[in-house]
Coordinates of C-alpha atoms in Angstrom, one line a residue:
M1 CA -0.4 -0.3 0.0
S2 CA 1.3 3.7 -1.2
D3 CA 0.8 6.8 1.5
S4 CA 0.5 8.8 -1.8
L5 CA -2.5 7.1 -3.0
P6 CA -6.4 9.5 -2.7
L7 CA -8.2 8.3 0.5
R8 CA -10.3 6.3 -0.6
D9 CA -7.9 4.4 -2.7
H10 CA -5.9 4.0 0.2
Y11 CA -8.3 2.6 1.9
L12 CA -9.6 0.0 -0.6
A13 CA -6.1 -1.1 -0.5
L14 CA -6.0 -1.9 3.0
I15 CA -9.3 -3.8 3.4
N16 CA -8.5 -6.4 0.1
D17 CA -4.7 -6.8 1.8
I18 CA -6.2 -7.8 5.1
I19 CA -8.9 -10.1 2.9
E20 CA -6.5 -11.2 1.0
T21 CA -4.0 -11.9 3.9
T22 CA -7.2 -13.9 5.8
L23 CA -7.8 -16.2 2.5
K24 CA -3.9 -16.5 3.3
G25 CA -4.3 -17.9 6.5
K26 CA -1.8 -15.6 7.6
I27 CA -4.3 -13.9 10.2
S28 CA -5.1 -16.1 13.2
S29 CA -7.1 -13.5 15.3
V30 CA -9.8 -10.5 15.1
E31 CA -6.9 -8.6 17.1
Q32 CA -4.6 -8.7 14.2
V33 CA -7.2 -7.5 11.8
Y34 CA -7.8 -4.8 14.9
Q35 CA -4.3 -3.4 15.3
M36 CA -4.2 -3.8 10.9
L37 CA -7.3 -0.4 11.0
L38 CA -5.6 0.9 14.1
K39 CA -2.5 1.5 12.0
G40 CA -4.3 2.1 8.6
I41 CA -6.6 4.6 9.6
T42 CA -6.0 8.1 10.2
S43 CA -8.4 9.6 12.5
G44 CA -11.2 12.1 11.0
T45 CA -11.5 9.7 8.0
G46 CA -13.2 7.7 9.1
E47 CA -17.0 8.7 6.9
V48 CA -14.5 7.9 4.2
F49 CA -13.0 4.3 5.3
E50 CA -17.3 3.1 6.4
L51 CA -18.1 4.0 2.6
V52 CA -15.7 2.2 0.8
L53 CA -16.1 -0.7 3.6
S54 CA -19.6 -0.4 2.3
D55 CA -19.2 -0.9 -1.4
R56 CA -16.7 -3.5 -0.5
L57 CA -19.1 -5.8 0.9
N58 CA -22.0 -5.1 -1.5
T59 CA -19.4 -6.5 -4.3
I60 CA -18.7 -9.6 -2.4
Q61 CA -21.8 -10.1 -1.4
S62 CA -23.6 -9.7 -5.4
Q63 CA -20.2 -11.5 -6.6
L64 CA -21.1 -15.0 -4.4
D65 CA -25.2 -14.2 -5.0
S66 CA -24.2 -14.9 -9.3
E67 CA -21.4 -17.0 -8.6
T68 CA -22.2 -20.4 -10.0
D69 CA -18.4 -21.9 -10.0
E70 CA -18.1 -24.2 -6.4
L71 CA -14.4 -22.6 -5.8
R72 CA -15.2 -19.5 -6.3
K73 CA -18.6 -19.6 -4.9
A74 CA -16.5 -21.1 -1.7
K75 CA -13.4 -18.4 -1.8
A76 CA -16.2 -15.1 -2.2
T77 CA -17.8 -17.4 0.5
R78 CA -14.3 -16.4 3.0
S79 CA -14.0 -13.4 1.3
L80 CA -17.3 -11.8 2.9
R81 CA -16.4 -13.7 6.1
A82 CA -13.2 -11.8 5.8
A83 CA -15.1 -8.7 5.0
K84 CA -18.2 -8.8 8.2
T85 CA -14.9 -9.4 10.5
I86 CA -13.5 -6.0 9.3
Q87 CA -16.7 -4.4 10.1
T88 CA -17.0 -5.9 13.4
Q89 CA -13.5 -5.1 14.4
W90 CA -14.3 -1.1 12.7
Q91 CA -17.2 -1.3 14.9
R92 CA -14.7 -1.4 18.0
W93 CA -12.7 1.1 16.4
Q94 CA -14.8 3.6 16.2
E95 CA -15.8 3.3 19.7
Q96 CA -12.5 3.3 21.0
N97 CA -11.7 6.3 18.9
K98 CA -15.1 8.0 18.7
A99 CA -13.7 10.9 21.2
T100 CA -10.9 11.5 19.4
E101 CA -12.3 10.8 15.9
A102 CA -15.1 13.5 16.5
I103 CA -12.5 16.0 17.6
S104 CA -10.7 15.8 14.1
L105 CA -14.0 15.9 12.4
S106 CA -15.4 19.4 14.1
M107 CA -11.6 20.2 13.4
R108 CA -11.6 19.5 9.8
E109 CA -15.1 21.0 9.1
I110 CA -14.2 24.2 10.7
T111 CA -10.6 24.3 9.5
T112 CA -12.1 23.7 5.9
A113 CA -15.3 25.8 6.1
T114 CA -15.8 28.5 4.1
A115 CA -15.5 32.5 6.2
D116 CA -20.3 32.0 6.4
E117 CA -19.8 28.6 7.2
R118 CA -17.3 28.5 10.2
L119 CA -19.8 28.9 12.9
T120 CA -22.5 26.9 11.5
A121 CA -19.1 24.2 11.6
L122 CA -18.8 24.4 15.3
L123 CA -22.4 25.1 16.4
R124 CA -22.8 20.7 14.3
A125 CA -20.0 19.6 17.4
T126 CA -22.1 21.0 20.2
D127 CA -25.6 20.1 18.5
P128 CA -26.7 17.8 21.5
N129 CA -28.5 15.7 18.6
Q130 CA -25.2 14.8 17.1
K131 CA -24.1 11.0 17.2
Y132 CA -21.3 12.2 19.4
P133 CA -21.4 15.5 20.4
L134 CA -18.7 17.3 22.1
N135 CA -18.1 16.8 26.1
L136 CA -16.1 19.6 28.1
S137 CA -12.9 17.9 27.8
Q138 CA -13.2 17.7 24.1
L139 CA -14.1 21.2 23.3
Q140 CA -11.2 22.3 25.9
Q141 CA -8.8 19.7 23.0
L142 CA -10.5 21.5 20.1
A143 CA -9.9 24.6 21.3
Q144 CA -6.5 24.1 21.6
S145 CA -5.9 22.3 18.3
L146 CA -7.8 25.2 16.4
Q147 CA -4.7 27.5 18.3
K148 CA -2.3 25.8 16.6
F149 CA -3.5 27.1 13.1
T150 CA -4.8 31.1 14.2
S151 CA -1.3 31.5 11.6
A152 CA -3.8 30.3 8.8
N153 CA -7.1 32.6 9.9
E154 CA -7.2 34.3 12.6
D155 CA -10.5 33.3 13.3
F156 CA -9.5 29.8 14.5
G157 CA -7.6 31.7 17.4
Q158 CA -10.5 34.1 18.2
I159 CA -13.2 30.6 18.2
A160 CA -10.3 29.0 20.3
D161 CA -10.3 31.9 22.5
G162 CA -14.0 32.0 22.5
I163 CA -14.6 27.9 23.4
T164 CA -11.6 28.6 26.5
R165 CA -13.5 31.5 28.0
G166 CA -16.9 30.3 27.7
I167 CA -15.8 27.2 29.6
A168 CA -13.6 28.9 32.2
S169 CA -17.2 31.6 32.6
W170 CA -19.6 28.3 32.8
Q171 CA -16.8 26.5 35.0
R172 CA -17.6 29.6 37.7
I173 CA -21.6 29.6 36.9
Q174 CA -21.8 26.2 37.9
A175 CA -20.2 26.7 41.4
N176 CA -23.0 29.2 42.2
L177 CA -25.9 27.7 40.5
L178 CA -26.2 24.2 42.3
N179 CA -25.9 27.0 45.6
W180 CA -28.6 29.4 44.1
M181 CA -30.7 27.1 43.2
Y182 CA -30.6 25.2 46.7
E183 CA -31.5 28.6 47.9
R184 CA -34.3 29.2 46.0
K185 CA -36.1 26.0 45.1
N186 CA -39.2 27.5 46.9
S187 CA -39.6 29.8 44.1
L188 CA -37.4 28.6 41.3
G189 CA -38.0 30.2 37.6
F190 CA -37.3 33.0 34.9
G191 CA -40.1 35.1 35.3
G192 CA -41.3 37.1 38.5
V193 CA -38.6 37.5 39.9
P194 CA -36.5 40.6 38.9
G195 CA -34.0 42.5 39.6
E196 CA -31.4 41.2 42.3
N197 CA -33.4 38.2 42.8
S198 CA -33.2 36.7 39.5
P199 CA -30.9 33.8 38.4
W200 CA -29.4 36.0 35.9
A201 CA -28.7 38.5 37.8
S202 CA -27.0 36.3 40.1
W203 CA -25.1 34.9 37.2
A204 CA -23.6 38.1 35.8
K205 CA -22.1 38.3 39.6
V206 CA -19.6 35.6 38.7
V207 CA -19.0 35.8 35.5
N208 CA -16.3 37.9 35.1
S209 CA -16.5 39.4 31.0
E210 CA -17.4 42.0 29.8
V211 CA -20.4 40.9 26.9
P212 CA -21.5 37.9 29.2
Q213 CA -22.0 40.5 31.8
A214 CA -24.1 42.6 29.6
F215 CA -26.0 39.7 28.5
F216 CA -27.3 38.6 32.0
H217 CA -27.8 42.0 33.2
T218 CA -30.0 42.8 30.5
L219 CA -31.9 39.7 31.3
A220 CA -31.9 40.4 35.5
V221 CA -33.5 44.1 34.4
E222 CA -36.5 42.6 32.4
Q223 CA -34.8 43.6 29.0
S224 CA -34.9 40.8 26.1
A225 CA -32.3 39.2 24.6
L226 CA -33.6 41.0 21.3
E227 CA -32.4 44.6 22.9
F228 CA -28.8 43.5 24.1
A229 CA -28.6 42.1 20.3
E230 CA -29.3 45.0 19.2
K231 CA -27.3 47.0 21.0
Q232 CA -24.0 44.7 19.8
Q233 CA -22.7 46.6 17.1
T234 CA -19.3 45.4 17.0
I235 CA -19.4 42.0 19.2
S236 CA -16.1 40.0 18.1
L237 CA -16.3 36.3 16.8
S238 CA -14.3 35.1 19.8
N239 CA -16.7 37.3 22.2
W240 CA -20.0 35.8 20.4
V241 CA -18.4 32.3 20.6
E242 CA -17.8 33.1 24.4
L243 CA -21.4 33.7 25.4
T244 CA -22.7 30.8 23.5
I245 CA -20.3 27.9 25.0
I246 CA -21.8 30.0 28.2
L247 CA -25.5 29.5 26.9
Q248 CA -25.0 26.0 26.4
L249 CA -23.4 24.8 28.6
L250 CA -25.9 26.9 31.3
Q251 CA -28.9 25.3 30.0
R252 CA -27.8 21.9 29.9
G253 CA -26.9 21.9 32.7
L254 CA -30.0 23.1 34.6
I255 CA -31.9 20.7 32.7
N256 CA -29.5 17.7 33.7
W257 CA -30.6 18.9 37.9
F258 CA -34.4 19.7 36.6
D259 CA -34.3 16.0 35.7
Q260 CA -33.0 14.7 38.4
Q261 CA -35.5 15.9 41.0
A262 CA -37.3 13.9 42.8
Y263 CA -38.6 16.2 45.6
D264 CA -41.7 17.3 43.5
I265 CA -42.6 15.3 40.5
Q266 CA -44.5 18.6 39.4
A267 CA -41.7 20.7 39.9
G268 CA -38.6 19.1 38.0
P269 CA -40.7 18.5 34.4
K270 CA -42.2 22.0 34.7
L271 CA -39.0 23.4 35.3
S272 CA -37.4 22.1 32.5
I273 CA -40.2 22.9 30.3
S274 CA -39.9 26.0 31.4
T275 CA -35.7 26.0 30.8
F276 CA -35.9 24.7 27.3
L277 CA -38.4 27.2 26.3
T278 CA -37.0 30.2 27.5
F279 CA -33.5 28.7 26.5
A280 CA -35.5 28.7 22.9
V281 CA -36.7 31.6 23.2
I282 CA -33.8 33.5 23.9
W283 CA -31.8 32.5 21.2
S284 CA -34.9 32.8 18.7
Q285 CA -34.7 37.0 19.8
L286 CA -30.5 36.5 20.0
A287 CA -31.6 35.4 15.7
S288 CA -33.6 38.5 15.3
G289 CA -31.6 40.9 16.9
F290 CA -28.3 40.0 15.0
Q291 CA -30.2 40.2 10.9
N292 CA -29.2 43.4 10.8
Q293 CA -25.8 44.1 11.9
A294 CA -23.9 40.6 11.6
L295 CA -26.0 38.1 9.8
I296 CA -23.6 35.1 10.5
Y297 CA -24.8 35.2 14.7
S298 CA -28.0 35.3 13.5
N299 CA -28.1 32.4 11.5
G300 CA -26.0 30.8 14.3
A301 CA -28.6 31.9 17.0
S302 CA -31.8 30.4 14.6
Q303 CA -29.4 27.2 14.5
I304 CA -28.7 26.5 18.4
M305 CA -32.9 27.7 18.7
L306 CA -33.2 24.7 16.5
Q307 CA -31.6 22.1 18.3
I308 CA -32.5 23.0 21.5
L309 CA -36.4 22.3 20.1
R310 CA -34.9 18.7 18.3
T311 CA -34.0 18.2 21.7
F312 CA -36.9 19.2 23.6
A313 CA -39.3 16.7 21.4
Q314 CA -37.7 13.4 22.6
R315 CA -38.3 14.5 25.7
P316 CA -40.8 12.5 27.8
Y317 CA -42.4 15.3 29.2
F318 CA -42.7 17.7 25.9
P319 CA -46.0 18.9 26.4
L320 CA -48.0 17.8 23.7
Y321 CA -51.5 19.6 25.2
G322 CA -50.1 22.8 25.5
G323 CA -48.9 24.2 29.0
I324 CA -46.3 26.4 26.8
F325 CA -46.6 28.8 24.7
A326 CA -43.7 29.2 21.6
S327 CA -43.8 32.6 19.5
F328 CA -40.9 32.2 17.0
S329 CA -40.9 34.6 13.5
G330 CA -42.5 33.7 10.2
S331 CA -39.0 32.9 8.8
Y332 CA -37.4 31.1 12.2
L333 CA -41.0 28.7 11.9
R334 CA -39.4 28.1 8.4
D335 CA -35.9 27.8 9.3
A336 CA -37.7 25.3 11.9
L337 CA -38.9 22.9 9.5
D338 CA -36.3 22.9 6.9
Y339 CA -33.7 21.9 9.7
L340 CA -35.9 19.1 11.1
D341 CA -36.4 17.7 7.5
A342 CA -32.4 17.1 7.7
P343 CA -33.0 13.8 10.1
L344 CA -36.2 12.7 8.8
R345 CA -34.8 9.6 7.1
S346 CA -35.5 8.0 10.6
A347 CA -38.7 7.2 11.9
E348 CA -37.4 9.1 15.0
G349 CA -36.8 11.9 13.4
T350 CA -40.3 12.0 11.5
Q351 CA -40.9 11.8 15.4
E352 CA -39.4 14.8 16.7
K353 CA -40.5 16.7 13.6
A354 CA -44.6 15.6 14.4
R355 CA -44.0 17.1 18.0
I356 CA -42.3 20.2 17.0
L357 CA -45.2 20.7 15.0
T358 CA -47.7 20.2 17.3
L359 CA -46.3 22.7 19.9
L360 CA -46.1 24.9 16.8
G361 CA -49.6 24.1 16.0
Y362 CA -51.2 25.2 19.3
S363 CA -48.5 28.3 19.6
Q364 CA -50.4 29.5 16.5
R365 CA -53.5 29.0 17.7
G366 CA -52.4 31.1 21.0
L367 CA -51.5 34.0 18.0
G368 CA -54.8 33.6 16.6
R369 CA -53.2 32.6 13.6
Y370 CA -56.2 29.9 12.9
D371 CA -55.2 28.7 9.2
R372 CA -51.6 28.1 9.7
S373 CA -52.5 26.6 13.3
L374 CA -54.2 24.2 11.9
D375 CA -51.4 23.5 8.3
F376 CA -49.2 22.6 11.2
H377 CA -51.8 20.1 13.1
Q378 CA -52.1 18.0 9.7
Q379 CA -49.1 18.0 9.0
A380 CA -48.0 16.6 12.1
I381 CA -50.7 14.0 11.7
E382 CA -49.4 13.2 8.8
I383 CA -45.6 12.4 10.0
A384 CA -47.2 11.1 13.3
R385 CA -49.3 8.5 11.3
K386 CA -46.3 7.5 9.5
A387 CA -43.8 7.1 12.3
G388 CA -46.4 5.6 14.3
D389 CA -46.7 7.7 17.5
K390 CA -50.2 7.5 17.5
T391 CA -50.2 9.7 21.5
C392 CA -48.8 12.3 18.8
E393 CA -51.7 11.9 16.1
I394 CA -54.5 11.8 19.1
A395 CA -52.9 15.2 20.3
N396 CA -53.6 16.4 16.8
L397 CA -56.4 15.3 16.4
N398 CA -58.1 17.1 20.3
H399 CA -55.8 20.9 18.5
L400 CA -57.0 20.4 15.1
S401 CA -60.6 20.5 17.3
R402 CA -59.7 23.1 19.8
T403 CA -58.4 25.0 16.7
Y404 CA -61.9 24.7 14.8
V405 CA -63.8 25.8 18.1
Q406 CA -61.7 28.9 17.6
Q407 CA -63.1 29.5 14.1
Q408 CA -66.4 29.1 15.3
N409 CA -66.8 25.9 13.0
Y410 CA -68.2 23.9 15.3
A411 CA -69.3 20.6 12.8
E412 CA -65.2 20.1 12.3
A413 CA -64.4 20.3 15.9
I414 CA -67.1 18.1 16.9
N415 CA -65.8 15.6 13.8
Y416 CA -62.3 15.4 14.9
S417 CA -62.7 15.6 18.5
Q418 CA -65.2 12.6 18.2
R419 CA -62.0 10.9 16.4
A420 CA -59.4 11.5 19.4
L421 CA -62.0 9.9 21.3
I422 CA -62.7 6.9 19.1
F423 CA -58.5 6.3 18.0
S424 CA -57.7 7.3 22.0
R425 CA -59.9 4.5 23.4
Q426 CA -58.4 1.7 20.9
T427 CA -54.7 2.7 21.7
G428 CA -55.6 3.0 25.1
D429 CA -54.6 6.7 25.7
K430 CA -56.1 7.7 28.7
T431 CA -54.9 11.4 28.4
G432 CA -56.3 11.3 24.9
E433 CA -59.7 10.5 25.7
A434 CA -59.4 13.4 28.4
N435 CA -59.3 15.6 26.2
A436 CA -61.3 14.7 23.5
L437 CA -64.2 13.8 25.8
V438 CA -63.7 17.7 26.9
N439 CA -63.3 19.3 23.4
L440 CA -66.4 17.3 22.2
G441 CA -68.6 18.5 25.2
Y442 CA -66.9 22.5 24.4
S443 CA -67.7 21.8 21.2
E444 CA -71.4 20.7 21.6
V445 CA -72.4 23.6 24.4
M446 CA -70.7 26.3 21.2
Q447 CA -72.5 24.5 18.4
A448 CA -75.9 24.4 20.6
K449 CA -74.9 28.5 21.2
Q450 CA -74.7 29.6 17.9
T451 CA -77.4 27.8 16.7
E452 CA -79.5 29.3 19.5
I453 CA -81.4 25.9 20.8
S454 CA -82.9 26.0 24.8
E455 CA -83.7 23.1 25.2
P456 CA -81.4 22.0 28.5
E457 CA -81.0 18.2 27.3
V458 CA -79.2 19.6 24.6
Y459 CA -76.5 21.5 27.3
E460 CA -76.8 18.3 29.8
S461 CA -75.6 15.9 27.3
A462 CA -72.5 18.0 26.2
I463 CA -71.7 18.7 30.0
N464 CA -71.6 15.0 30.6
Y465 CA -69.0 15.0 28.6
L466 CA -67.2 17.7 30.1
E467 CA -67.5 15.9 33.7
Q468 CA -66.0 12.7 32.0
G469 CA -63.3 14.8 31.0
L470 CA -62.6 16.0 34.7
K471 CA -62.9 12.5 36.4
L472 CA -60.9 11.0 33.9
A473 CA -57.9 13.7 34.3
E474 CA -58.6 13.7 37.9
K475 CA -57.8 10.1 38.4
L476 CA -54.8 10.2 36.2
S477 CA -53.7 13.4 37.8
D478 CA -52.6 14.5 35.0
L479 CA -52.9 18.8 35.8
Q480 CA -53.0 20.2 31.9
S481 CA -56.2 18.7 31.6
Q482 CA -57.8 19.5 34.9
A483 CA -57.1 22.8 34.1
L484 CA -58.4 21.9 30.8
C485 CA -61.6 20.8 32.2
F486 CA -61.9 23.3 34.6
S487 CA -61.7 26.2 31.9
S488 CA -64.0 24.1 29.0
L489 CA -66.8 24.0 32.2
G490 CA -66.5 27.2 33.2
I491 CA -67.3 28.2 29.9
A492 CA -70.3 26.0 29.2
Y493 CA -72.0 27.5 32.4
L494 CA -71.3 31.0 31.1
V495 CA -72.7 30.2 27.8
T496 CA -75.9 28.8 29.6
T497 CA -76.0 31.5 31.6
Q498 CA -75.1 29.9 34.9
Y499 CA -72.9 32.3 36.3
T500 CA -72.6 31.4 39.7
T501 CA -71.4 27.9 39.0
A502 CA -69.3 28.9 35.8
I503 CA -66.9 31.2 37.9
K504 CA -66.7 28.4 40.6
Y505 CA -65.4 26.5 38.0
L506 CA -63.3 29.1 36.5
E507 CA -61.3 30.1 39.3
N508 CA -60.6 26.7 39.9
A509 CA -59.2 26.3 36.2
F510 CA -57.2 29.7 37.2
R511 CA -55.9 28.2 40.3
T512 CA -54.9 24.5 38.1
A513 CA -53.6 26.3 35.0
Q514 CA -50.9 28.4 37.8
V515 CA -49.9 25.1 39.2
S516 CA -49.4 23.5 35.6
G517 CA -47.5 26.5 34.9
D518 CA -50.0 27.3 31.3
L519 CA -49.7 31.0 31.2
Y520 CA -52.0 31.2 27.9
L521 CA -55.0 28.6 30.4
Q522 CA -54.4 31.4 33.3
G523 CA -55.2 34.4 31.0
R524 CA -57.9 33.0 29.0
N525 CA -60.0 31.9 32.7
L526 CA -59.5 35.3 34.0
A527 CA -61.1 37.0 30.9
Y528 CA -63.9 34.2 31.0
L529 CA -64.0 35.4 35.0
A530 CA -64.2 39.3 34.0
E531 CA -67.2 38.2 32.0
A532 CA -69.2 36.3 34.6
N533 CA -68.3 38.6 37.1
Y534 CA -69.3 41.6 34.6
Q535 CA -72.8 39.5 34.3
I536 CA -73.2 39.6 37.7
A537 CA -72.8 43.2 38.3
N538 CA -69.6 42.2 40.9
Y539 CA -67.6 45.3 39.0
E540 CA -64.4 45.2 41.6
K541 CA -63.7 41.1 40.8
A542 CA -64.5 41.7 37.1
V543 CA -62.1 44.7 36.9
Y544 CA -59.4 42.9 38.9
T545 CA -59.4 39.2 36.5
G546 CA -59.7 41.3 33.5
S547 CA -57.1 43.5 34.0
L548 CA -55.1 40.0 35.6
G549 CA -56.3 38.2 32.1
M550 CA -55.7 41.1 29.3
Y551 CA -51.9 41.6 31.2
L552 CA -50.9 38.3 30.7
L553 CA -52.7 37.1 27.4
E554 CA -50.9 40.8 25.6
Q555 CA -47.7 39.5 27.2
I556 CA -47.7 36.1 25.3
A557 CA -48.7 37.8 22.3
A558 CA -52.3 36.0 22.8
D559 CA -54.5 38.1 20.8
E560 CA -57.5 37.6 22.9
W561 CA -55.7 40.2 25.5
R562 CA -58.6 42.1 23.6
Q563 CA -61.8 40.1 24.9
P564 CA -61.1 41.4 28.6
A565 CA -59.8 44.6 27.2
G566 CA -62.9 45.4 25.5
L567 CA -64.9 44.3 28.8
L568 CA -62.6 46.9 30.5
T569 CA -63.5 49.7 28.4
I570 CA -67.3 49.2 28.7
I571 CA -67.4 48.8 32.4
R572 CA -65.0 52.0 32.8
G573 CA -67.3 53.7 30.2
Q574 CA -70.1 52.4 32.5
M575 CA -69.2 53.7 36.0
G576 CA -66.4 56.8 35.3
I577 CA -63.0 57.2 35.0
D578 CA -62.6 58.1 38.5
K579 CA -64.6 54.8 39.9
F580 CA -62.5 52.8 37.6
Q581 CA -58.9 53.7 38.9
L582 CA -60.4 53.1 42.2
L583 CA -61.2 49.7 41.7
L584 CA -58.1 49.6 40.2
Q585 CA -56.4 50.7 43.3
Q586 CA -58.5 48.4 45.4
N587 CA -56.8 45.4 43.6
R588 CA -52.9 47.1 43.4
P589 CA -51.9 44.8 45.7
K590 CA -52.9 41.6 45.2
M591 CA -52.4 42.2 41.0
I592 CA -48.7 43.3 41.9
A593 CA -48.2 39.8 44.2
I594 CA -48.5 37.6 40.6
I595 CA -47.6 40.5 37.6
G596 CA -44.9 43.3 39.9
V597 CA -45.6 46.9 39.7
D598 CA -44.6 46.8 35.8
G599 CA -47.2 44.3 35.2
Y600 CA -49.8 46.7 37.1
D601 CA -48.6 50.1 35.8
H602 CA -48.6 48.6 32.4
I603 CA -52.3 47.7 32.6
P604 CA -53.7 51.3 31.6
K605 CA -51.1 51.8 28.4
L606 CA -52.9 48.7 27.3
L607 CA -56.3 50.0 27.6
V608 CA -55.3 53.0 25.8
K609 CA -53.9 50.6 22.5
Y610 CA -56.7 48.6 22.8
Q611 CA -59.1 51.7 22.1
E612 CA -56.3 53.1 19.5
D613 CA -57.0 50.3 17.9
M614 CA -59.8 50.2 17.6

């Protein structure tokens, strides 16, 4: 074999040499084959060897299948056996050398990429969805290797410097991370603790690097990552990589810790879900903020956001029925779908895409984009069906029912909820069944109201479905489904003018949605509570719940904030501005406890905005 041969020919010669040596009886053990591979394969070129070996195996198999001469057939059989031994030892080589191979492959991809593609290559190497994503020590080795290439291109030195500083900052945060968590275990989360008490402020104190410190300070004072990005006119490649490494390791550290929490079965998954979405939104905002001044950073941020979503979709607690709310701009939605097309060759990849489409679908419904929501859920059903993901398919049938209710197409809503009910009972999906019962009952109540049916038995039948759904959700201890059941029952009783009963269920719905962490359902229930209280002339409660509901819905960009805003405008017109302001002032302490001073101060601004938009 000659080292001057092209790599593909070099590996073909190596494989043929091992096969010939085996046929001559000169190989006595598989260890000899392994040592020959160890000597003959260059680290970082495993993909080429694998392709050549696959081609050689196929060629020998074809010869064996078509050969009629007994002697030649026997030789082909022995050759195939030898090639399969090479394949087994190659798998062993891969396992033993995967760390070195991963670093070499990343090095080759980064150093041979164009200037525009270098960050993409680095982010591919740190993608947790890769077969062998780089761990902390491998990242350090990659940085050391890249440092040697600085003379060839300054970018390599900047990337290496960013990785090294990012890891050092993360290690300082890591020690503080656990201390902070144990101190704040009962009030842990990313919202509701602005300023010095927030986790961001805590982390800002321990990083001694300017850009990450500025980033954490921005979030600590409740400004968005978008505002941070827009201020960074001249951020260097090194600083961007440093911030990226810190945020990636921080997010994974939090998720690992939350996933291991045994103290509260609800808190662990709830906090993990919150973390996944918080960081996905942060990266989405960074992508948007960098778009005008540094497209390379914008694309990198978008790539990380999609990696987070894909990892999230593989978790057992991925929320198929809501509980979280993702708001991404149109271009990033398209990028998400493009990114997710890549791993669709396997059923697992397809399943991930269906689940992310589910999340995007119900998020679009919350934004009032019903046609887009329907489109996402239909796509998710097709993909989930092909992947055999029945739970996901049933969830999307239920979501289609809910979206058609929002469009006031109650016949279709009933159709999809019935399909979800039949399918969930056939497959034993109890969560799907509870949601289907609720959707069916709710759709029938709304249809009866639309057609002005007054017979109480029609409503009784529909409410019976809702009560069945609630019993099943309670039996499953499924807080998210319980919140939806309470909410739907409350709205059903509101529609049938049974206001006192409606208030009882809607208050239960609000409390349960608070525990499950579903901001959308919290806002929606408060909006309906305002309406029910208004109907019984309890204006103080109507103003309190309406104001809270309006604020929460507007904060997550849900178009339904206008419903309570309209009602509050009517109440203010009926009682006069002074009395209205007095009611707001009387409820100020209770409101501040939920939405903070800034939230309370924002309420009058929203009413002005509502009137201006009319």
